[in-house]
Amino acid sequence: MLNRTIVSSETSHYDDIQQIVQSEKWFTQPLVVLVLGASGDLAKKKTYPALYDLWQQSLLPRQTVIWGFARTRWNTQQLRHHLRRSMAEHASIDRFLDLCFYRHGKDYGDKSAISSIFQSCTIIHNLLIYLAIPPQVFTDATLALKQVLSQNRISGFVRIVLEKPFGHDTISCRKLLDSLKEQEWKESELYRMDHYLGKEMVQNILMLRYNNPWLQHIWNKDVIQSVHILFKEPFGTEGRGGYFDSIGIVRDICQNHLLQILTLIAMQLPEQLTSAAIRDAKVKVLKSMPVLQPRDCLLGQYEGYSDDPTIADKDTRTPTYVCVRSFVNAPTWEGVPFVLEAGKALNERLCEARLFFRGNGTSALVLRLQPQPAIFLSTNMKRPGFSMSPIHTHMGIEYGEHCIVPEAYTRLLLDVLRGEQASFVRDDELVAAWELFTPLLKSIEMRSPIKYQPGMDGPHERENFLRSMEVGKPWSPPRASL
Ligand code: NDP
Ligand code: BG6
């Protein structure tokens, strides 16, 4: 190892932001948060913990009330009990739970139940609505909300967080977008969440590029030979098989999380990093990409996938692994393959963007998102001593264990409260993303994925496939030593 800088932070990452946020107007105004689907998995694992995190760091207004709504016939005490069990490790959880209330309804279009929530709030100034519900009930919920809100005077903002998947293909995505428009929701009120955009290293991509002008000299086809964006998870569907089987790995990870990373790497840097300029530049990348080709796609499914009791179709062809090549038809990237690879039940948890330099296929700039954020240059040098042979090594910056970065959901929820849309997916961006993937998704419906053993790094064909896609192989330092 040549050079290692540990980024750590003695002070809390919240110190700077607290001062900024607490001087903003919305922070002094009463806030109501409404979580639809409060009984669900996402609400328990992500939404409430992120709200807790914000509250604990004094980033929620003093007058905040958090309402949960779902069909499950709980009362407030039952919601609190449910959250206390799942968030037991959080200190001062009971004081946070005092802000949380619950009401159930017959469905997500139940206007009188939703209305009764608003009637019980003495003041509603700003309203944040989080849709932690399956997409098939999105529009029922937004319609009911619109109608209920038209009868309540809200003097501040109304903002809605929508979870992925936003559509199943181009047509269904457009349909969802159209129904939100017909219901007269404005784009500025809609925050389409892709939580990868809230990850520390993803936020760092534009910062790195913007603040290091020298990078512009290597950030192009003359120096970069290929870009490989890789996601690996060491577990399978784990009870989410029912949901996963209807969408598959391409929709679950590639079409959103990995594609978002691609756009941030490939986009032209705007003069200023405003929300509009960033999203315009990302759309431009998507529109310059040719539709993905089935011949450039390798699919896999891990052995035992359909044993998941929540998967009904035991002969399912849903892929749990995908590797697909794409291109960006812009002068900067002409001929450079961008390869997106994602898999479940693989050998490790890892997510990296690897930018390979032209030459021997081992030198690369690697941006590691997880398990622990890191940036390193995988490179070659002389073996120390008499030897004149080269060795692979790296120069790296890692975020040490003591460097606490906010959870993606915490960061993104704060962005919503602050009206900052740069890290949310705009309507035209979403359509462009679906247009790229829809033909491929249709064409692979009938294709049988190649089986692989859980705990491998993908199907056996992976190595050859990557080579044929002209992707290199960086020397990666062992996780523990970086
Ligand atoms: P759940 O299946 O847990 O659903 C959330 C709640 O919605 C349930 O508690 C249930 O509440 C209600 N619900 C479930 N199915 C239906 C249905 N068919 N009709 C009406 N209501 C229903 O989902 P998650 O919490 O896992 O996910 C919520 C959203 O977030 C989804 O869009 C999902 O794709 C997305 N998402 C989830 C992630 C996760 O890690 N869980 C990660 C990324 C995105 P009740 O019966 O009480 O009404
Ligand atoms: C979600 C997918 O969007 O991202 C899951 O639906 C996946 O299947 C998850 O496990 C991975 O997120 P993270 O933040 O744990 O890498």
XYZ file of N, CA and C and ligand atoms in Angstrom, residues 46 164 195-196 199 231 233 235 240 243-244 252-253 257 344 349 370, ligand 2:
67
model
N -36.587 2.292 7.307
C -35.928 3.492 6.781
C -36.606 4.808 7.155
N -39.574 4.227 -5.211
C -39.489 3.386 -6.394
C -40.197 2.051 -6.139
N -32.745 6.144 -3.328
C -31.920 6.410 -2.133
C -30.425 6.358 -2.424
N -30.029 5.776 -3.582
C -28.599 5.780 -3.916
C -28.088 7.208 -4.119
N -26.467 8.587 -1.012
C -25.272 7.945 -0.422
C -24.073 8.885 -0.519
N -22.786 -3.703 -8.399
C -23.536 -3.819 -7.137
C -23.604 -5.295 -6.775
N -24.770 -8.039 -3.566
C -25.376 -8.231 -2.249
C -25.180 -9.684 -1.847
N -26.941 -11.538 0.058
C -28.148 -12.270 0.463
C -29.181 -12.228 -0.665
N -38.774 -10.890 0.634
C -39.317 -9.877 -0.296
C -39.491 -10.492 -1.680
N -42.472 -9.446 -3.964
C -42.258 -8.157 -4.627
C -41.192 -8.297 -5.711
N -40.076 -8.927 -5.341
C -38.933 -8.973 -6.248
C -39.258 -9.761 -7.520
N -35.003 -3.530 -10.283
C -34.767 -3.258 -8.864
C -33.508 -2.412 -8.645
N -32.473 -2.664 -9.422
C -31.185 -2.011 -9.157
C -30.629 -1.233 -10.358
N -30.802 2.709 -9.491
C -29.605 3.025 -8.707
C -28.337 3.132 -9.575
N -27.861 -10.450 -6.656
C -28.223 -10.834 -5.284
C -27.620 -12.203 -4.996
N -20.884 -7.891 0.018
C -21.621 -6.633 -0.165
C -20.631 -5.616 -0.696
N -19.939 1.302 -0.916
C -20.134 0.473 0.257
C -19.382 -0.826 0.079
C -33.410 -1.342 -2.850
C -33.721 -2.652 -3.513
O -33.785 -0.287 -3.688
O -32.011 -1.268 -2.603
C -33.248 -3.805 -2.649
O -35.123 -2.740 -3.716
C -31.797 -3.651 -2.297
O -33.444 -5.032 -3.327
C -31.526 -2.271 -1.730
O -31.472 -4.630 -1.327
C -30.038 -2.034 -1.515
O -29.863 -0.833 -0.853
P -28.601 -0.602 0.069
O -28.713 0.815 0.487
O -28.714 -1.567 1.207
O -27.409 -0.898 -0.773
